[in-house]
Amino acid sequence: MASRIVPVGGTIGIMGGGQLGRMMALAGRAMGLNAIVWDPQPIGPAHEVAGDAITAGFESEDALLRFSEGIDAATYEFENVTYETTARLARIKPVFPPPDLLYVSQNRLREKDRARQFGLATTTYRAVPSAQEARQVAADLGFPGILKTVSGGYDGKGQIAVNTMEEAGMGFQALHGSEPLIYEKKVAFIQEMSVVVARDQNGRIAIFPASENHHDQGILDWTVVPARVPDPIQQLALHQAAAMARGLGLVGVMALEFFVTAEGELLFNEMAPRPHNSGHWTIEGAWPSQFSQHMRAVAGWPVASPRLFGPCVMLNLLGDLFLEGLDKLTRVLEWPGVQLHWYGKTAMRKGRKVGHVTVLADSVTKAIQRARDVKVALGGAWHDGA
Ligand SMILES: Nc1ncnc2c1ncn2[C@@H]1O[C@H](COP(=O)(O)OP(=O)(O)O)[C@@H](O)[C@H]1O
Ligand SMILES: [Mg+2]
């Protein structure tokens, strides 16, 4: 196998062509790393900034060989990359995070089981193999609950709220595919929080401050740092993120999502072995960014202890805001402390992330107010709720 240390001027292969791949490639370029994208789609946000792109499904033998020949190390930017492909690639070139982490994250049952193994408290959950058992599990665990597909879900997709045994049965029929589902007790959280942790090949760990996350219809709407969560709970989350990173043998960046309850409980929800939407604030709000940190680790370079520059809000921009064009977009740049990120997607669709805005301000309150001004100026509604 080639050296695990990629020289400056080397090439990182990125599996997937979305915005996370784009921001990985941009961060890599700044440090002298080239990128080759492997994506089933012929165009995408990452393609624009990569040196080269291979368009093929992840099961293609030929693509695997061509990809592996052009790169020094590989990573993946979304979790629907076929695990087997990453495992096979890892026998030819280094793949980070190690494919084991992809395997764990591809299944909600597995990731919660592993989290518990490392001492993290999770939501109450159980596997649901049949409609009959859906009713029973829901009755056992209690209402309200949520039925979720174990794999393939994102942005709240593949989830159904359940309030009665009948709904549990119907929900199972609606969601069920070839795998069992998972039933989770709905958590009455007061805050959602996430932590992005980086770990390098030498086992050094670097953690970003926790972010407070606000969702709208299952999609991340905005994130604020520092999180308005009591410090001991934040410290516990950082500690747990480090335990997971160490326990799973992370190399690269990983995100953990948590719920915080009124009783001060911290419950692990899910993890992603890659840079995360709730960590986009780090591009302006911290040094290094989560993408820079990720590329450093993938290249076999050291990760750096992050510095936080100050209060910061990340506001997601969905296609909904731009169905009639992009004219309004540059208006938001007139405010101080506001930076635009645009992913270059060709179609503006409802519920689709097409860019984000970072707001830097002197206080959390001012950063949130400005993010709200930005959202309203773009014709969107501001959602304050957790
Ligand atoms: N057990 C739960 N209790 C309360 N809210 C939940 C629960 N599971 C999910 N949610 C809500 O739905 C959002 C998306 O669910 P999540 O499990 O993170 O899936 P994904 O982000 O992969 O779509 C969460 O951020 C949270 O707002
Ligand atoms: Mg989530």
Coordinates of C-alpha atoms and ligand atoms in Angstrom, one line a residue:
M1 CA 0.0 0.0 0.0
A2 CA 1.1 3.5 -0.7
S3 CA 2.3 5.8 2.1
R4 CA -0.5 6.9 4.4
I5 CA 1.0 10.4 4.4
V6 CA -0.1 12.3 1.4
P7 CA 2.4 14.9 0.2
V8 CA 1.4 18.5 -0.6
G9 CA 0.5 18.3 -4.2
G10 CA -1.1 14.9 -3.7
T11 CA -4.7 13.9 -4.6
I12 CA -7.6 13.0 -2.3
G13 CA -10.4 11.0 -3.9
I14 CA -13.9 12.1 -2.8
M15 CA -16.8 9.6 -3.1
G16 CA -20.0 11.6 -3.7
G17 CA -20.4 14.9 -5.5
G18 CA -22.5 17.1 -3.2
Q19 CA -21.8 20.3 -1.2
L20 CA -19.8 18.5 1.5
G21 CA -17.5 17.2 -1.2
R22 CA -17.3 20.7 -2.7
M23 CA -16.3 22.2 0.6
M24 CA -13.8 19.4 1.2
A25 CA -12.2 19.9 -2.2
L26 CA -12.0 23.7 -1.6
A27 CA -10.4 23.3 1.8
G28 CA -8.0 20.7 0.3
R29 CA -7.0 23.0 -2.5
A30 CA -6.1 25.8 -0.1
M31 CA -3.4 23.4 1.4
G32 CA -2.2 22.2 -2.0
L33 CA -4.3 19.0 -2.3
N34 CA -6.0 18.1 -5.5
A35 CA -9.4 16.3 -5.6
I36 CA -10.9 13.6 -7.8
V37 CA -14.7 13.1 -7.4
W38 CA -16.4 9.8 -7.9
D39 CA -20.1 10.3 -8.3
P40 CA -23.0 8.5 -10.0
Q41 CA -24.2 11.9 -11.1
P42 CA -22.5 13.6 -14.1
I43 CA -22.7 17.1 -12.5
G44 CA -22.8 18.3 -8.9
P45 CA -21.4 20.9 -6.5
A46 CA -18.1 19.0 -6.0
H47 CA -17.4 18.4 -9.7
E48 CA -17.0 22.2 -10.3
V49 CA -14.0 22.5 -7.9
A50 CA -12.4 19.0 -8.4
G51 CA -9.5 18.5 -10.8
D52 CA -11.3 15.5 -12.3
A53 CA -14.5 13.5 -11.9
I54 CA -15.5 9.9 -12.6
T55 CA -19.1 9.4 -13.4
A56 CA -20.2 5.8 -12.5
G57 CA -22.2 3.9 -9.9
F58 CA -20.3 2.8 -6.8
E59 CA -20.6 -0.9 -7.8
S60 CA -18.6 -0.3 -11.0
E61 CA -15.4 -2.3 -10.9
D62 CA -13.8 -0.3 -13.6
A63 CA -14.5 3.0 -11.8
L64 CA -13.0 1.6 -8.6
L65 CA -9.8 0.8 -10.4
R66 CA -9.6 4.1 -12.3
F67 CA -10.4 6.1 -9.1
S68 CA -7.8 4.2 -7.0
E69 CA -5.1 4.8 -9.6
G70 CA -5.5 8.5 -9.6
I71 CA -5.5 9.2 -5.8
D72 CA -3.2 9.0 -2.8
A73 CA -6.1 8.6 -0.2
A74 CA -9.9 8.6 -0.3
T75 CA -12.8 9.8 1.7
Y76 CA -16.6 9.9 1.3
E77 CA -18.9 12.8 1.6
F78 CA -22.2 11.1 2.1
E79 CA -23.3 7.9 3.8
N80 CA -25.0 6.2 0.9
V81 CA -21.7 5.2 -0.6
T82 CA -21.7 1.4 -0.8
Y83 CA -19.8 0.1 2.2
E84 CA -18.4 -2.9 0.2
T85 CA -16.9 -0.4 -2.3
T86 CA -15.1 1.5 0.5
A87 CA -13.9 -1.7 2.0
R88 CA -12.5 -2.9 -1.3
L89 CA -10.9 0.4 -2.0
A90 CA -9.3 0.4 1.4
R91 CA -7.3 -2.7 0.4
I92 CA -5.7 -0.6 -2.4
K93 CA -5.5 3.0 -1.0
P94 CA -6.1 4.5 2.5
V95 CA -9.8 5.3 3.0
F96 CA -10.7 7.7 5.9
P97 CA -12.7 7.6 8.0
P98 CA -12.1 3.8 8.0
P99 CA -15.0 2.0 6.3
D100 CA -16.0 0.5 9.7
L101 CA -17.4 3.9 10.7
L102 CA -19.4 4.1 7.5
Y103 CA -20.8 0.7 8.3
V104 CA -21.9 1.7 11.8
S105 CA -23.4 5.0 10.6
Q106 CA -25.4 3.4 7.8
N107 CA -27.8 1.8 10.3
R108 CA -29.6 3.6 13.1
L109 CA -29.7 0.5 15.2
R110 CA -26.0 -0.2 14.9
E111 CA -25.0 3.4 15.7
K112 CA -27.2 3.6 18.8
D113 CA -25.9 0.2 19.9
R114 CA -22.3 1.3 19.5
A115 CA -22.9 4.6 21.3
R116 CA -24.4 2.7 24.3
Q117 CA -21.3 0.5 24.2
F118 CA -19.1 3.6 24.6
G119 CA -21.2 4.8 27.6
L120 CA -23.5 7.3 25.8
A121 CA -27.1 7.5 26.8
T122 CA -29.5 7.3 23.8
T123 CA -33.2 7.7 23.1
T124 CA -35.2 4.6 24.0
Y125 CA -35.4 2.5 20.9
R126 CA -36.0 -1.0 19.6
A127 CA -35.9 -2.9 16.2
V128 CA -39.2 -3.5 14.5
P129 CA -39.3 -6.4 12.2
S130 CA -43.0 -6.6 11.4
A131 CA -46.3 -4.7 11.4
Q132 CA -47.5 -6.9 14.2
E133 CA -44.4 -6.1 16.3
A134 CA -44.6 -2.4 15.4
R135 CA -47.9 -2.3 17.4
Q136 CA -46.4 -4.2 20.3
V137 CA -43.1 -2.3 20.4
A138 CA -44.9 1.0 20.3
A139 CA -47.2 -0.1 23.1
D140 CA -44.2 -1.3 25.2
L141 CA -42.0 1.8 24.6
G142 CA -45.0 4.3 24.7
F143 CA -46.3 7.3 22.8
P144 CA -45.6 9.5 21.1
G145 CA -43.0 7.8 19.1
I146 CA -41.2 7.8 15.8
L147 CA -40.8 5.0 13.3
K148 CA -37.7 5.4 11.1
T149 CA -36.1 3.4 8.4
V150 CA -32.7 2.2 9.7
S151 CA -30.8 3.3 6.6
G152 CA -31.0 5.8 3.8
G153 CA -32.9 8.5 5.8
Y154 CA -31.7 12.1 5.9
D155 CA -33.3 15.5 6.5
G156 CA -36.1 13.8 8.4
K157 CA -37.0 11.6 5.4
G158 CA -38.0 8.0 6.2
Q159 CA -39.7 8.9 9.4
I160 CA -43.3 8.8 10.6
A161 CA -44.8 10.1 13.9
V162 CA -46.7 7.5 15.8
N163 CA -49.4 8.3 18.4
T164 CA -51.4 5.1 18.6
M165 CA -51.0 1.3 18.0
E166 CA -52.9 1.6 14.8
E167 CA -50.6 4.3 13.5
A168 CA -47.6 2.1 14.4
G169 CA -49.0 -0.7 12.2
M170 CA -49.8 1.7 9.3
G171 CA -46.5 3.5 9.7
F172 CA -44.7 0.2 9.4
Q173 CA -46.6 -0.6 6.1
A174 CA -45.7 2.8 4.7
L175 CA -42.0 2.7 5.5
H176 CA -41.1 -0.9 5.4
G177 CA -38.6 -2.2 2.8
S178 CA -36.2 -5.1 3.1
E179 CA -34.8 -4.2 6.5
P180 CA -36.5 -3.9 9.9
L181 CA -37.4 -0.4 11.1
I182 CA -36.5 1.3 14.4
Y183 CA -39.1 2.7 16.8
E184 CA -37.9 5.5 19.0
K185 CA -39.7 7.2 21.9
K186 CA -40.1 10.8 21.0
V187 CA -37.9 13.0 23.2
A188 CA -39.4 16.2 24.6
F189 CA -36.1 18.0 24.2
I190 CA -35.4 21.6 25.1
Q191 CA -32.4 21.8 22.8
E192 CA -30.7 19.9 19.9
M193 CA -27.0 20.1 20.0
S194 CA -24.2 18.6 17.9
V195 CA -20.5 18.1 18.3
V196 CA -17.9 17.8 15.5
V197 CA -14.8 15.9 16.5
A198 CA -11.6 15.3 14.5
R199 CA -9.0 12.7 15.0
D200 CA -5.7 12.2 13.1
Q201 CA -3.8 9.0 12.3
N202 CA -1.6 9.5 15.4
G203 CA -4.7 9.5 17.6
R204 CA -4.7 13.2 18.4
I205 CA -8.2 14.5 19.0
A206 CA -9.5 18.0 18.3
I207 CA -13.1 19.0 19.1
F208 CA -15.1 22.0 18.0
P209 CA -17.4 23.7 20.5
A210 CA -20.9 22.3 20.6
S211 CA -23.4 23.9 18.3
E212 CA -27.1 24.5 19.1
N213 CA -29.3 23.3 16.2
H214 CA -32.8 24.3 15.1
H215 CA -34.7 22.2 12.6
D216 CA -37.7 22.9 10.5
Q217 CA -39.7 20.0 9.2
G218 CA -36.8 17.6 9.9
I219 CA -34.2 19.8 8.0
L220 CA -31.5 21.8 9.8
D221 CA -32.6 25.4 9.6
W222 CA -30.0 27.2 11.6
T223 CA -27.2 26.6 14.0
V224 CA -25.7 28.9 16.7
V225 CA -22.4 28.8 18.5
P226 CA -21.8 28.9 21.4
A227 CA -24.8 26.7 22.2
R228 CA -27.1 28.0 24.9
V229 CA -26.8 24.8 26.9
P230 CA -25.3 24.6 30.4
D231 CA -21.6 24.2 30.3
P232 CA -21.5 20.8 32.1
I233 CA -23.8 19.3 29.5
Q234 CA -21.7 20.7 26.7
Q235 CA -18.5 19.3 28.3
L236 CA -20.2 15.9 28.7
A237 CA -21.0 16.0 24.9
L238 CA -17.4 16.8 24.0
H239 CA -16.2 14.1 26.3
Q240 CA -18.6 11.6 24.7
A241 CA -17.6 12.7 21.2
A242 CA -14.0 12.0 22.0
A243 CA -14.9 8.6 23.5
M244 CA -16.8 7.6 20.3
A245 CA -14.0 8.9 18.1
R246 CA -11.4 6.9 20.0
G247 CA -13.6 3.8 20.3
L248 CA -14.5 3.7 16.6
G249 CA -11.0 4.4 15.5
L250 CA -12.0 7.6 13.7
V251 CA -9.5 9.3 11.3
G252 CA -11.1 12.4 9.8
V253 CA -14.1 14.3 11.1
M254 CA -17.2 12.9 12.7
A255 CA -20.4 14.6 14.0
L256 CA -22.6 13.5 16.8
E257 CA -26.2 14.8 17.3
F258 CA -27.7 15.0 20.7
F259 CA -31.0 15.9 22.4
V260 CA -30.9 17.9 25.7
T261 CA -33.9 17.4 28.0
A262 CA -35.4 19.7 30.6
E263 CA -34.1 17.4 33.3
G264 CA -30.5 18.1 32.0
E265 CA -30.2 14.7 30.3
L266 CA -27.9 14.4 27.2
L267 CA -29.2 11.8 24.7
F268 CA -27.3 10.6 21.7
N269 CA -29.4 10.7 18.5
E270 CA -27.1 9.8 15.5
M271 CA -23.6 10.2 14.1
A272 CA -22.1 10.9 10.7
P273 CA -18.5 10.0 9.9
R274 CA -17.9 13.2 7.8
P275 CA -18.2 17.0 8.0
H276 CA -21.7 17.9 9.0
N277 CA -24.2 20.7 8.1
S278 CA -24.2 21.8 11.8
G279 CA -20.4 22.4 11.5
H280 CA -20.5 24.7 8.4
W281 CA -20.1 27.7 10.8
T282 CA -16.5 26.7 11.3
I283 CA -15.6 28.0 7.8
E284 CA -15.7 31.6 9.1
G285 CA -16.3 31.0 12.8
A286 CA -13.3 29.0 13.7
W287 CA -9.8 27.9 12.6
P288 CA -9.4 25.4 11.2
S289 CA -12.7 24.7 9.5
Q290 CA -14.2 21.2 9.8
F291 CA -13.4 20.7 6.1
S292 CA -9.8 21.7 6.6
Q293 CA -9.6 19.5 9.6
H294 CA -11.0 16.6 7.7
M295 CA -8.6 16.9 4.8
R296 CA -5.7 17.2 7.1
A297 CA -6.6 13.9 8.8
V298 CA -7.4 12.1 5.5
A299 CA -4.0 13.2 4.2
G300 CA -2.3 11.8 7.2
W301 CA -1.5 15.3 8.5
P302 CA -2.1 16.5 12.1
V303 CA -5.4 18.0 13.1
A304 CA -5.2 21.3 14.9
S305 CA -6.8 22.5 18.2
P306 CA -9.6 24.7 17.0
R307 CA -9.9 28.4 17.9
L308 CA -13.4 30.0 18.1
F309 CA -13.5 33.5 16.7
G310 CA -16.8 34.5 18.3
P311 CA -20.5 34.1 18.3
C312 CA -21.7 32.7 15.0
V313 CA -24.9 31.6 13.2
M314 CA -25.1 29.3 10.2
L315 CA -28.4 29.7 8.3
N316 CA -29.3 27.1 5.7
L317 CA -30.6 28.3 2.3
L318 CA -33.2 25.9 0.7
G319 CA -34.3 26.0 -2.9
D320 CA -37.7 27.2 -1.7
L321 CA -36.4 30.7 -1.4
F322 CA -35.1 30.9 -5.0
L323 CA -37.9 29.3 -7.1
E324 CA -38.3 32.7 -8.9
G325 CA -34.6 33.4 -9.3
L326 CA -31.5 34.5 -7.4
D327 CA -31.9 38.3 -7.6
K328 CA -32.4 38.8 -3.9
L329 CA -29.4 36.7 -2.9
T330 CA -26.6 39.4 -3.0
R331 CA -28.7 41.8 -0.9
V332 CA -27.8 39.9 2.3
L333 CA -24.1 40.7 1.8
E334 CA -24.7 44.4 2.6
W335 CA -24.8 43.5 6.3
P336 CA -21.5 43.4 8.2
G337 CA -20.5 39.9 9.3
V338 CA -22.4 38.0 6.7
Q339 CA -20.8 35.5 4.3
L340 CA -22.6 33.7 1.5
H341 CA -21.9 30.1 0.5
W342 CA -23.5 28.9 -2.7
Y343 CA -23.3 25.2 -3.8
G344 CA -23.8 25.7 -7.6
K345 CA -26.8 23.3 -7.8
T346 CA -28.5 23.5 -11.2
A347 CA -32.1 23.1 -10.0
M348 CA -33.8 25.0 -7.1
R349 CA -36.1 22.5 -5.5
K350 CA -38.2 22.7 -2.3
G351 CA -36.5 21.3 0.7
R352 CA -33.1 21.1 -1.1
K353 CA -30.1 22.7 0.4
V354 CA -28.6 25.1 -2.1
G355 CA -26.3 27.2 0.0
H356 CA -25.8 28.7 3.5
V357 CA -25.0 32.0 5.1
T358 CA -22.7 32.5 8.1
V359 CA -23.2 35.4 10.4
L360 CA -20.5 36.6 12.8
A361 CA -21.4 39.0 15.5
D362 CA -20.4 40.3 19.0
S363 CA -23.1 38.3 20.8
V364 CA -25.3 35.2 20.2
T365 CA -28.4 37.5 20.4
K366 CA -27.0 39.8 17.7
A367 CA -26.0 36.9 15.5
I368 CA -29.4 35.3 15.7
Q369 CA -31.1 38.7 15.0
R370 CA -29.0 39.2 11.9
A371 CA -29.6 35.7 10.7
R372 CA -33.3 36.4 11.0
D373 CA -33.0 39.6 9.0
V374 CA -31.2 37.7 6.3
K375 CA -33.9 35.0 6.2
V376 CA -36.7 37.6 6.0
A377 CA -34.8 39.6 3.3
L378 CA -34.7 36.5 1.3
G379 CA -38.5 36.1 1.7
G380 CA -38.3 33.2 4.2
A381 CA -40.0 32.8 7.5
W382 CA -38.0 32.7 10.7
H383 CA -38.5 29.7 13.1
D384 CA -37.4 30.3 16.6
G385 CA -38.5 27.0 18.1
A386 CA -36.1 24.3 19.1
Ligands
LIG1 N1 -36.6 10.4 19.1 C1 -36.8 11.6 18.7 N2 -37.4 12.5 19.5 C2 -37.7 13.8 19.2 N3 -37.3 14.3 18.0 C3 -36.7 13.5 17.1 C4 -36.4 12.1 17.4 N4 -35.8 11.6 16.3 C5 -35.7 12.6 15.4 N5 -36.2 13.7 15.8 C6 -36.3 15.0 15.1 O1 -36.1 14.8 13.7 C7 -34.9 15.3 13.2 C8 -34.3 14.4 12.2 O2 -34.1 13.1 12.7 P1 -32.7 12.3 12.7 O3 -32.9 11.1 13.5 O4 -31.6 13.2 13.1 O5 -32.6 11.9 11.2 P2 -31.9 12.6 9.9 O6 -31.2 13.8 10.4 O7 -31.0 11.5 9.5 O8 -33.0 12.8 9.0 C9 -34.0 15.5 14.5 O9 -33.0 16.4 14.4 C10 -35.1 15.9 15.5 O10 -35.5 17.2 15.3
MG2 MG -30.1 14.1 12.1

